[in-house]
Each structure stands twice: as structure tokens, then as C-alpha cells.
């Protein structure tokens, strides 16, 4: 399980004063980037040293409650399954230990030309 905390800023909200719906996906993206860094890699290193990029193939999400300006949110990321060229993870967002957004995301490993490729073994081991 990987955790990432963030604060909701004015730029994250819509005219109704709540977090704009698409920004929850930005929050999960930030958490995934930090998860990769916690595993010991940077996105630039994956690109340059492994000819590997992780792209979103599928997102299934549900909005349970709205976050508001200055809320402190926690994104919990849990890897569910690792396959040859993809991995699936559950990413949920919490406010005050209560889930407000849940998602299931499938990430695919591609080379820098956009073609699917096997996840490098040392990275796959860390994802497992």
C-alpha cells in the first residue's frame, strides 16, 4: 500500500466550490508517480534506461462525496495484479479517514514508440 497526501487548493475547485471531477484523476496520477518513486525509479529513468512508459488503459471510478477547498486528502494506492505488460491497481481517496472517491485503474507498459512491451523484470518484482 502506498499513501500520498495532498491539500485541495483553489485551482482544484469549480465554480461550486468543490473539487472539479477530473481533478480526482490528477490526484491519483500524482500518487502513482510517487508510488513509482517510492519503488526506487523516476519516470525519466524508466523512459531513458528501460524504454518504458506506463500509460492508463482503463479507469473505473466512483465519486462518493465531494472534496472542498483546503481539505487534506489521502490517496491510497494498492497494486492488485501484475501481468506481463500491465498492472492493475486500486486507488481510493480519503478525507478524515472516510473514503470519498474510489477507482480501479489498469496501467500498460509501452515503449517510447507507444507499442506494448513486457514490464522489465526488476520493476515487475517491485510492483508485486
Tab-separated table of C-alpha atoms in Angstrom, residues 16-111:
chain	number	residue	atom	x	y	z
A	16	UNK	CA	-19.489	25.455	-6.904
A	17	UNK	CA	-16.536	25.398	-4.520
A	18	UNK	CA	-15.950	21.654	-4.726
A	19	UNK	CA	-13.132	19.731	-6.393
A	20	UNK	CA	-13.721	19.550	-10.145
A	21	UNK	CA	-14.462	15.919	-11.012
A	22	UNK	CA	-11.496	15.404	-13.370
A	23	UNK	CA	-9.046	16.579	-10.718
A	24	UNK	CA	-9.552	13.389	-8.727
A	25	UNK	CA	-7.824	11.614	-11.625
A	26	UNK	CA	-4.983	14.145	-11.406
A	27	UNK	CA	-4.666	13.336	-7.721
A	28	UNK	CA	-4.423	9.608	-8.476
A	29	UNK	CA	-1.814	10.334	-11.172
A	30	UNK	CA	0.319	12.231	-8.664
A	31	UNK	CA	0.015	9.320	-6.248
A	32	UNK	CA	1.084	6.814	-8.946
A	33	UNK	CA	4.122	8.942	-9.793
A	34	UNK	CA	5.107	8.996	-6.128
A	35	UNK	CA	4.479	5.257	-5.869
A	36	UNK	CA	6.959	4.632	-8.717
A	37	UNK	CA	9.469	6.903	-6.975
A	38	UNK	CA	8.946	5.031	-3.702
A	39	UNK	CA	9.867	1.856	-5.597
A	40	UNK	CA	13.187	3.488	-6.492
A	41	UNK	CA	12.607	4.750	-10.036
A	42	UNK	CA	11.833	8.084	-11.631
A	43	UNK	CA	9.635	8.430	-14.701
A	44	UNK	CA	12.639	9.815	-16.592
A	45	UNK	CA	14.715	6.799	-15.572
A	46	UNK	CA	12.008	4.395	-16.777
A	47	UNK	CA	11.948	6.242	-20.091
A	48	UNK	CA	15.699	6.646	-20.583
A	49	UNK	CA	17.069	3.435	-19.069
A	50	UNK	CA	14.247	0.957	-19.721
A	51	UNK	CA	12.442	2.360	-22.803
A	52	UNK	CA	9.336	2.018	-20.648
A	53	UNK	CA	6.341	4.238	-20.029
A	54	UNK	CA	3.263	3.344	-18.001
A	55	UNK	CA	0.056	4.616	-19.560
A	56	UNK	CA	-3.530	4.399	-18.384
A	57	UNK	CA	-5.533	1.821	-20.313
A	58	UNK	CA	-8.715	1.777	-18.263
A	59	UNK	CA	-10.239	3.685	-15.357
A	60	UNK	CA	-13.359	2.711	-13.461
A	61	UNK	CA	-14.230	5.221	-10.759
A	62	UNK	CA	-16.999	6.291	-8.433
A	63	UNK	CA	-17.431	9.635	-6.713
A	64	UNK	CA	-18.868	9.142	-3.231
A	65	UNK	CA	-18.544	12.632	-1.716
A	66	UNK	CA	-17.122	15.971	-2.786
A	67	UNK	CA	-13.857	17.362	-1.506
A	68	UNK	CA	-13.679	21.091	-0.821
A	69	UNK	CA	-11.159	23.892	-0.665
A	70	UNK	CA	-8.384	23.296	1.898
A	71	UNK	CA	-9.393	19.691	2.576
A	72	UNK	CA	-6.463	17.399	3.293
A	73	UNK	CA	-6.817	14.252	1.218
A	74	UNK	CA	-5.007	10.935	1.338
A	75	UNK	CA	-4.664	8.783	-1.789
A	76	UNK	CA	-4.192	5.086	-1.009
A	77	UNK	CA	-2.765	3.044	-3.881
A	78	UNK	CA	-2.755	-0.737	-3.774
A	79	UNK	CA	-1.446	-2.955	-6.553
A	80	UNK	CA	-3.954	-5.739	-7.193
A	81	UNK	CA	-2.351	-7.712	-10.013
A	82	UNK	CA	0.797	-7.630	-12.145
A	83	UNK	CA	0.773	-9.227	-15.600
A	84	UNK	CA	3.432	-9.365	-18.324
A	85	UNK	CA	2.783	-5.912	-19.779
A	86	UNK	CA	0.274	-4.389	-17.368
A	87	UNK	CA	-0.711	-3.962	-13.776
A	88	UNK	CA	-3.966	-3.208	-12.031
A	89	UNK	CA	-4.298	-1.024	-9.004
A	90	UNK	CA	-6.954	0.257	-6.689
A	91	UNK	CA	-6.671	3.933	-5.821
A	92	UNK	CA	-9.004	5.412	-3.248
A	93	UNK	CA	-9.113	8.945	-1.909
A	94	UNK	CA	-9.931	9.601	1.734
A	95	UNK	CA	-10.835	12.686	3.734
A	96	UNK	CA	-10.691	12.336	7.521
A	97	UNK	CA	-10.285	8.556	7.114
A	98	UNK	CA	-13.538	8.328	5.132
A	99	UNK	CA	-13.479	7.223	1.508
A	100	UNK	CA	-14.775	9.876	-0.901
A	101	UNK	CA	-13.530	8.523	-4.265
A	102	UNK	CA	-12.701	5.015	-5.399
A	103	UNK	CA	-11.080	3.831	-8.585
A	104	UNK	CA	-9.693	0.772	-10.293
A	105	UNK	CA	-7.019	1.502	-12.885
A	106	UNK	CA	-5.196	-0.649	-15.421
A	107	UNK	CA	-1.752	0.590	-16.447
A	108	UNK	CA	0.057	-0.743	-19.517
A	109	UNK	CA	3.783	-0.711	-20.157
A	110	UNK	CA	4.685	0.667	-23.594
A	111	UNK	CA	7.959	1.560	-25.247
